Coordinates of C-alpha atoms in Angstrom, one line a residue:
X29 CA 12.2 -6.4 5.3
X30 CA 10.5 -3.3 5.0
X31 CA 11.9 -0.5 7.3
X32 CA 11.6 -0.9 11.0
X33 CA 11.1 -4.6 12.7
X34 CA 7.5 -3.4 14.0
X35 CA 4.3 -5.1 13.4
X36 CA 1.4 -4.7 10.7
X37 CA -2.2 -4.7 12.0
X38 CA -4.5 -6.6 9.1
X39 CA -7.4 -6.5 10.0
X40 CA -10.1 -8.5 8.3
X41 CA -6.8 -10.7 7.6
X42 CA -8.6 -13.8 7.2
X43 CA -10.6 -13.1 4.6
X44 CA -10.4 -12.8 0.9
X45 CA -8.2 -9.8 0.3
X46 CA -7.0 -9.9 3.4
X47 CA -5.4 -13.3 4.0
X48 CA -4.0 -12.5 0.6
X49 CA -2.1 -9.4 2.2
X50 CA -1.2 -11.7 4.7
X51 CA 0.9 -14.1 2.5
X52 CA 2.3 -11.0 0.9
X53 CA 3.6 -9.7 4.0
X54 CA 5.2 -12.7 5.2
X55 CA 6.7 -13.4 2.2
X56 CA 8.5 -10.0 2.5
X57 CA 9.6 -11.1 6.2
X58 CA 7.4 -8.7 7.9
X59 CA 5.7 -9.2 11.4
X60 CA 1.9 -9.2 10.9
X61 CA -0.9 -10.0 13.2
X62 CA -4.5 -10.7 12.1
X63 CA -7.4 -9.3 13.6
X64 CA -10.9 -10.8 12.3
X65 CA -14.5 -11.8 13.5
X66 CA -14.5 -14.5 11.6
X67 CA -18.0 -13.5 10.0
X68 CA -17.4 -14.5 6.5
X69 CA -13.4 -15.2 7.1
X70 CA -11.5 -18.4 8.0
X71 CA -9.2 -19.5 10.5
X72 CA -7.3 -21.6 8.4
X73 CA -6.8 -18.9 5.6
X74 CA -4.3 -17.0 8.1
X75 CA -0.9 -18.2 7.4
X76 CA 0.7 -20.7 10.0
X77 CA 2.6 -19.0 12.3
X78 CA 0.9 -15.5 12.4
X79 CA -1.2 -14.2 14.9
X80 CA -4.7 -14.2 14.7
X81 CA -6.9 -12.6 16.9
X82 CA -10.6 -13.2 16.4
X83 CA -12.5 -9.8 17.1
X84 CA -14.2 -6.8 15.7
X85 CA -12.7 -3.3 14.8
X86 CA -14.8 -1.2 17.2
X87 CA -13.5 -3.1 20.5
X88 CA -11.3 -0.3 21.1
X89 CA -9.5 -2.1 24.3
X90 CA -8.9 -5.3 22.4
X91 CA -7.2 -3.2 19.0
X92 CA -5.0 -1.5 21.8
X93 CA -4.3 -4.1 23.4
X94 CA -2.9 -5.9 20.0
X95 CA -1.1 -2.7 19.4
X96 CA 1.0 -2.7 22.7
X97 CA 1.4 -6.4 22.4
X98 CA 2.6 -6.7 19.4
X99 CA 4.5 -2.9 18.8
X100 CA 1.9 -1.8 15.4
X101 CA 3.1 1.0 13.6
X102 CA 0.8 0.3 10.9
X103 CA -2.5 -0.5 10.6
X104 CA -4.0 -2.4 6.9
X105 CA -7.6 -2.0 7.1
X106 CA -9.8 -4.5 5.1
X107 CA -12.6 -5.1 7.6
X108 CA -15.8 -4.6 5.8
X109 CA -19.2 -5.8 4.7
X110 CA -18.7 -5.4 0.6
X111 CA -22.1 -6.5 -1.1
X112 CA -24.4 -3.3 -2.5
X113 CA -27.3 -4.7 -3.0
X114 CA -27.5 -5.8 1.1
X115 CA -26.3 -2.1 1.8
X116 CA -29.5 -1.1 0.4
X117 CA -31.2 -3.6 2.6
X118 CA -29.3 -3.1 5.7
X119 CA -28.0 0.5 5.2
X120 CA -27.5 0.9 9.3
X121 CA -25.8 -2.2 9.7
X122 CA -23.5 -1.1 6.8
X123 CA -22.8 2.3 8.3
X124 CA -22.5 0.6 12.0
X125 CA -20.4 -2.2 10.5
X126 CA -18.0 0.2 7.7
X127 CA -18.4 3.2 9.3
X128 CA -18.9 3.2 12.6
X129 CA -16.0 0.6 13.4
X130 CA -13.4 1.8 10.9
X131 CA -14.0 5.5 13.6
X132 CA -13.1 3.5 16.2
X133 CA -10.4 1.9 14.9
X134 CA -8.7 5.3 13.6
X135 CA -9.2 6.7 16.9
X136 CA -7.6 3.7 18.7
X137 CA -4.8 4.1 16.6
X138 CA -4.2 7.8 16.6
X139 CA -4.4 7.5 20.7
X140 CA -1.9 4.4 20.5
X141 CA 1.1 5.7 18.4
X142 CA 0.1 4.1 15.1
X143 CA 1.4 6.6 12.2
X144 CA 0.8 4.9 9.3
X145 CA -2.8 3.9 8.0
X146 CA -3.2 1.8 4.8
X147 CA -7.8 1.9 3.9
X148 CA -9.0 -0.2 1.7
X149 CA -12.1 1.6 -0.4
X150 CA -13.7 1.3 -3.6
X151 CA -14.5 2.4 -6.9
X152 CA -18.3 2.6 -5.7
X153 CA -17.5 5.9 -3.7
X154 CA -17.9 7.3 -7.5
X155 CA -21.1 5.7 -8.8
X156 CA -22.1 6.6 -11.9
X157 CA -19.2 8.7 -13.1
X158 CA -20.1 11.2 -16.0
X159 CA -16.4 10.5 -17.5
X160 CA -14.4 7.2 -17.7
X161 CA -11.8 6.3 -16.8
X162 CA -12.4 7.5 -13.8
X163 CA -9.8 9.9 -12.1
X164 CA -8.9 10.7 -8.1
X165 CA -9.9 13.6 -9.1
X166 CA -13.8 13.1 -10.2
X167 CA -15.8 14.1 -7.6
X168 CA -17.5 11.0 -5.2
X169 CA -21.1 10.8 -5.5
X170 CA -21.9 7.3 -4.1
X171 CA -25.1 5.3 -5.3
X172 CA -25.2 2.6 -2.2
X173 CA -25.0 2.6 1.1
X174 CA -21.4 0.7 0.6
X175 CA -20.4 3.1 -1.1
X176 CA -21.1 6.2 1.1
X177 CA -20.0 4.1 3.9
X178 CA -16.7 4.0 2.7
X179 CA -16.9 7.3 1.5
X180 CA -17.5 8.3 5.1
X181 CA -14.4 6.2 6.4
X182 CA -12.4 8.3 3.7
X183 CA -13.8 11.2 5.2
X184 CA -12.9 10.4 8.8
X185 CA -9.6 9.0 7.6
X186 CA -8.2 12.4 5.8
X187 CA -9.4 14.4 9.1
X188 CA -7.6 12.7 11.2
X189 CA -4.4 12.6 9.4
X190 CA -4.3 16.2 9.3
X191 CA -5.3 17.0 13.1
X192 CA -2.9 14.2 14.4
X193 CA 0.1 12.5 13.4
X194 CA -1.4 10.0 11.0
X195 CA -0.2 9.3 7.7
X196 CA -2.2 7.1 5.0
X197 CA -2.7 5.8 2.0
X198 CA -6.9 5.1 0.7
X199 CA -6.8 2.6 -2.1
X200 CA -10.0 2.7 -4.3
X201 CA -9.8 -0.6 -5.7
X202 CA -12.5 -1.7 -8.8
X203 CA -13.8 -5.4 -9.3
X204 CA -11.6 -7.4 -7.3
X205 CA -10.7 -11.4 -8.9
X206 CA -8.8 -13.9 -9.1
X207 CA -6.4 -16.2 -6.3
X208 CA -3.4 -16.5 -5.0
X209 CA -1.3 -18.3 -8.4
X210 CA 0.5 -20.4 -5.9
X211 CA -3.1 -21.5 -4.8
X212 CA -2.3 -20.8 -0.4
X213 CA -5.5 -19.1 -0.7
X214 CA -8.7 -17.3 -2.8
X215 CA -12.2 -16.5 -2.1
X216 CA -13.6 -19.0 -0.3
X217 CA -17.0 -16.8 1.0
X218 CA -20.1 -19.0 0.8
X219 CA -22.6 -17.4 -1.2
X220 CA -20.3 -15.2 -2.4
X221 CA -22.2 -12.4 -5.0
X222 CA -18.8 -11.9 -6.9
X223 CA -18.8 -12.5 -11.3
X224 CA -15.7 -14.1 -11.6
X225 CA -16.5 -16.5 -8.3
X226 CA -20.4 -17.5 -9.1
X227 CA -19.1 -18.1 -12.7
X228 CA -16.7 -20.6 -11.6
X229 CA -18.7 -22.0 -9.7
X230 CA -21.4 -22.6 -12.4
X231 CA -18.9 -24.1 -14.4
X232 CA -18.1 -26.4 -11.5
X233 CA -21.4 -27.6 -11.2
X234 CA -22.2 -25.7 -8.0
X235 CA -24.7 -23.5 -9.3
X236 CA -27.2 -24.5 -11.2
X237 CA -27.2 -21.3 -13.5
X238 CA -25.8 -18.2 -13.7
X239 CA -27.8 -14.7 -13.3
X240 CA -26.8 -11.7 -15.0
X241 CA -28.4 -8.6 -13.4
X242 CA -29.9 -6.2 -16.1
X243 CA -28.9 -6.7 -20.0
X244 CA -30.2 -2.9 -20.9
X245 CA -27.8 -0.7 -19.2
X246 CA -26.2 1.9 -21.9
X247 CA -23.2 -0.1 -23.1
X248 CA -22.1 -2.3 -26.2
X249 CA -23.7 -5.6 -24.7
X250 CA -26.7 -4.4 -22.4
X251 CA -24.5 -5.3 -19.1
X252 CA -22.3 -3.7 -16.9
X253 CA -19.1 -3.1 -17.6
X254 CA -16.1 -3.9 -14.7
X255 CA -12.7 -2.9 -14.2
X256 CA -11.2 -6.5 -13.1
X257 CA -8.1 -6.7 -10.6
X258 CA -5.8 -9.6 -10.0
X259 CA -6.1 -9.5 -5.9
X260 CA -2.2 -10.7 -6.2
X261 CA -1.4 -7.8 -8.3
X262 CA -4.0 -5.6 -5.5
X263 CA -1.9 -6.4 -2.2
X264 CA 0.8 -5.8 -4.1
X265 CA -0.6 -2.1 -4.3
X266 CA -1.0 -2.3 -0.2
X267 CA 3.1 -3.5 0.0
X268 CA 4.4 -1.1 -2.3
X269 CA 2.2 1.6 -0.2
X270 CA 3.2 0.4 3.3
X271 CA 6.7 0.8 2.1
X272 CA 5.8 4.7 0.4
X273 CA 4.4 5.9 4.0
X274 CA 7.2 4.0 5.5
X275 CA 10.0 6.1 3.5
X276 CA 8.0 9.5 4.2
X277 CA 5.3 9.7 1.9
X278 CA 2.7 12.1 2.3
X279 CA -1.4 11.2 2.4
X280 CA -2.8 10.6 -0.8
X281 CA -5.8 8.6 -2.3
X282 CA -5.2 6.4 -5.4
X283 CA -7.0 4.1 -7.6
X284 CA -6.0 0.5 -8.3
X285 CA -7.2 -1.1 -11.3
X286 CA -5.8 -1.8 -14.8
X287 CA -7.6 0.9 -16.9
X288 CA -9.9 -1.3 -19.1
X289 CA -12.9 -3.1 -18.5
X290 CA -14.6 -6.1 -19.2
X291 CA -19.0 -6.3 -19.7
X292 CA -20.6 -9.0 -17.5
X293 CA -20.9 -11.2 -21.0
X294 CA -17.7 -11.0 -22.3
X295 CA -16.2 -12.2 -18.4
X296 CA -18.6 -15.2 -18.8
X297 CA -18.1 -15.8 -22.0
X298 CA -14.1 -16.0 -21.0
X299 CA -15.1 -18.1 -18.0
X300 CA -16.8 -20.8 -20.2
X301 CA -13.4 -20.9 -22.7
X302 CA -11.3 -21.2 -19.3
X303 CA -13.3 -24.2 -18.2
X304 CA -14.6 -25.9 -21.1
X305 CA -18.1 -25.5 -19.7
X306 CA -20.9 -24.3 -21.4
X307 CA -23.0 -23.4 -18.2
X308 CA -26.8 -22.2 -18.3
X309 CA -26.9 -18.3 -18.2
X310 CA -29.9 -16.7 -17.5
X311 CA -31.0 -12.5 -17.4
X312 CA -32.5 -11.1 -14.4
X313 CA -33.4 -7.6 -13.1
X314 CA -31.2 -5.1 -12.3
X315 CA -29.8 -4.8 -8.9
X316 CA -29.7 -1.8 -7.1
X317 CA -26.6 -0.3 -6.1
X318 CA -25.0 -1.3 -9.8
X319 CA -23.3 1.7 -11.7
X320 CA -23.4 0.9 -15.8
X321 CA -19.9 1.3 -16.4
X322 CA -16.9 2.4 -14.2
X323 CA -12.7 1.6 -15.2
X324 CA -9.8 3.1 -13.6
X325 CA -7.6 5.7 -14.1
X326 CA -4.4 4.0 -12.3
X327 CA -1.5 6.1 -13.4
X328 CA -1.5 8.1 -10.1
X329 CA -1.0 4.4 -8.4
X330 CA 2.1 3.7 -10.5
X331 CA 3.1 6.8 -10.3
X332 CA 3.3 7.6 -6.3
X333 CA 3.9 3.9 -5.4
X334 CA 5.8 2.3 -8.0
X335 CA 3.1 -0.1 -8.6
X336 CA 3.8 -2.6 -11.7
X337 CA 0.7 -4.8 -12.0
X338 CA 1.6 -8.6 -13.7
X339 CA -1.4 -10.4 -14.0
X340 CA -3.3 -7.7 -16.0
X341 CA -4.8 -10.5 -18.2
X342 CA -8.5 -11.8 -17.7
X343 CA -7.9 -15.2 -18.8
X344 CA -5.2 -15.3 -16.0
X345 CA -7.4 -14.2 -13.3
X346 CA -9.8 -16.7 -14.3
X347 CA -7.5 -19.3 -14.2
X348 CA -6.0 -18.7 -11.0
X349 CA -10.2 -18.3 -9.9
X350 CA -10.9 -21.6 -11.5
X351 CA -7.6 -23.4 -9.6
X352 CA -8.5 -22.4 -6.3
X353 CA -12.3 -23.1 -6.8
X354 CA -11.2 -26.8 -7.6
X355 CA -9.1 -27.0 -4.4
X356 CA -11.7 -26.2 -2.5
X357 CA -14.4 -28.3 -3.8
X358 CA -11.9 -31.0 -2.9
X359 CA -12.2 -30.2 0.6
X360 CA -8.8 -29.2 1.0
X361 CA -8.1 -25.5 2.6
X362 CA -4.5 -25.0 1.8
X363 CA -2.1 -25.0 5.2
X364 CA -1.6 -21.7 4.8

């Protein structure tokens, strides 16, 4: 166990990433409670046996509540809407929804005793960057809505931690693939916009085709070019930074990725080996929001945290995508 027998507040814990962090955290005997509206999360992708408590972020009384109940000392925030294009549609509901919540919960937790703040943001906070890979230390200059939404959070999040006593850790994660290897749980969003997750799904026979958005960006292949992350090997990241604030570690923002990146048509072109399946691909337009190229700098990560990535192989990612895919198309959620 990690430190002190208090709980860990994941919120947006039944989600993707999220009820991935969960797994991780009760496999290292920790006492986590889940706090989720359920809007594109699922019940059943919570663990058995931890707490979930369906809500939003912004209900300040309810996120207190859950801290005196269940004695939170830290708080792992994944709560989010994630797609760029839609930010650029809804850019209010984004900044409501990212921005507007993840103020309330910070305040909540500074006026409840919570000291240690785990945030999950992105590599969109840097959109276009002029050099690659990109560094903590390049200078944000978000092309989306998402992305200045969570740039704001970061914002909010740094100011508070040096006016009260708030410690945390902001994890800037790039494209984020893959399942659980043991298969308890993966992205199961319908509709989801993700590469890896529409390709599998093409090769599954539940899309009809797959889009690529814009083949004339400036890079090798026309497409953009991603910086893909096992999720395993991301809440991994989160563990090993719970445990750096929990042993004194000061406030610091770090990128998680692996440091090379794969274009849109080398990923599908994997995805096809993977399955066997020679799916329709078609081009399409552009979509807003969508930087050309963008790869990590990570050394910071492994540096301050210890982080040792294992699954830093795209064939691997798409296998474990491809696994979970199947179990779900069999209409079986995992018992978590």
């Amino acid at each position: 166990m990690l430190g002190e027998p208090m709980s860990v507040l994941v919120t947006g814990g039944a989600g993707y990433i999220g009820s991935h962090m969960v797994d991780e955290l009760a496999d290292a005997r920790e006492d986590v409670v889940v706090l989720d509206n359920l809007s594109t999360g699922f019940d059943w992708a919570v663990a058995k046996g931890i707490p979930l408590i369906v809500g939003d972020t912004g209900d300040q009384n309810l996120v207190a509540q859950i801290i005196r109940d269940h004695k939170v000392d830290s708080i792992v925030h994944f709560a989010a809407w994630l797609v760029v294009p839609d930010s650029v549609r809804d850019p209010l509901g984004y900044y409501k929804n990212n921005t507007v919540n993840s103020r309330a919960l910070i305040e909540t937790a500074v006026k409840n005793g919570v000291s240690q703040f785990i945030f999950s943001s992105t590599c969109a906070v840097y959109g276009n960057p002029a050099q690659v890979p990109v560094t903590e230390d390049t200078l944000p200059a978000p092309i989306s809505p998402y992305g200045w939404s969570k740039l704001m959070t970061e914002i909010m999040l740094r100011d508070a931690g040096t006016a009260h006593d708030l410690r945390y850790v902001t994890l800037r994660y790039f494209n984020v693939a893959g399942a659980d290897p043991n298969c308890r749980t993966g992205q199961s969003t319908k509709n989801a916009t993700q590469l890896i997750k529409v390709a599998v799904e093409a090769a599954l026979g539940l899309r009809s085709k797959l889009d690529i958005y814009g083949s004339d960006y400036p890079t090798p292949d026309g497409t953009c070019i991603r910086d893909y992350i096992h999720v395993s090997d991301l809440v991994r990241a989160h563990l090993d930074a719970l445990l750096y604030l929990r042993t004194g570690g000061a406030s610091v923002t770090l990128n998680c990725g692996y440091g090379h990146g794969f274009s849109v048509r080398e990923v599908v072109e994997m995805v096809k080996h993977v399955s066997g399946v020679d799916f329709k691909v078609k081009t399409a337009p552009r979509r807003p929001g969508d930087p050309a190229l963008i790869v990590a700098a990570s050394d910071r990560a492994r540096a301050t945290l210890g982080w040792t990535p294992q699954y830093d192989d795209l064939a691997t990612i798409i296998t474990h995508a491809l696994a979970w895919e199947q179990r779900l198309q069999r209409h079986m959620p995992m018992d978590p």
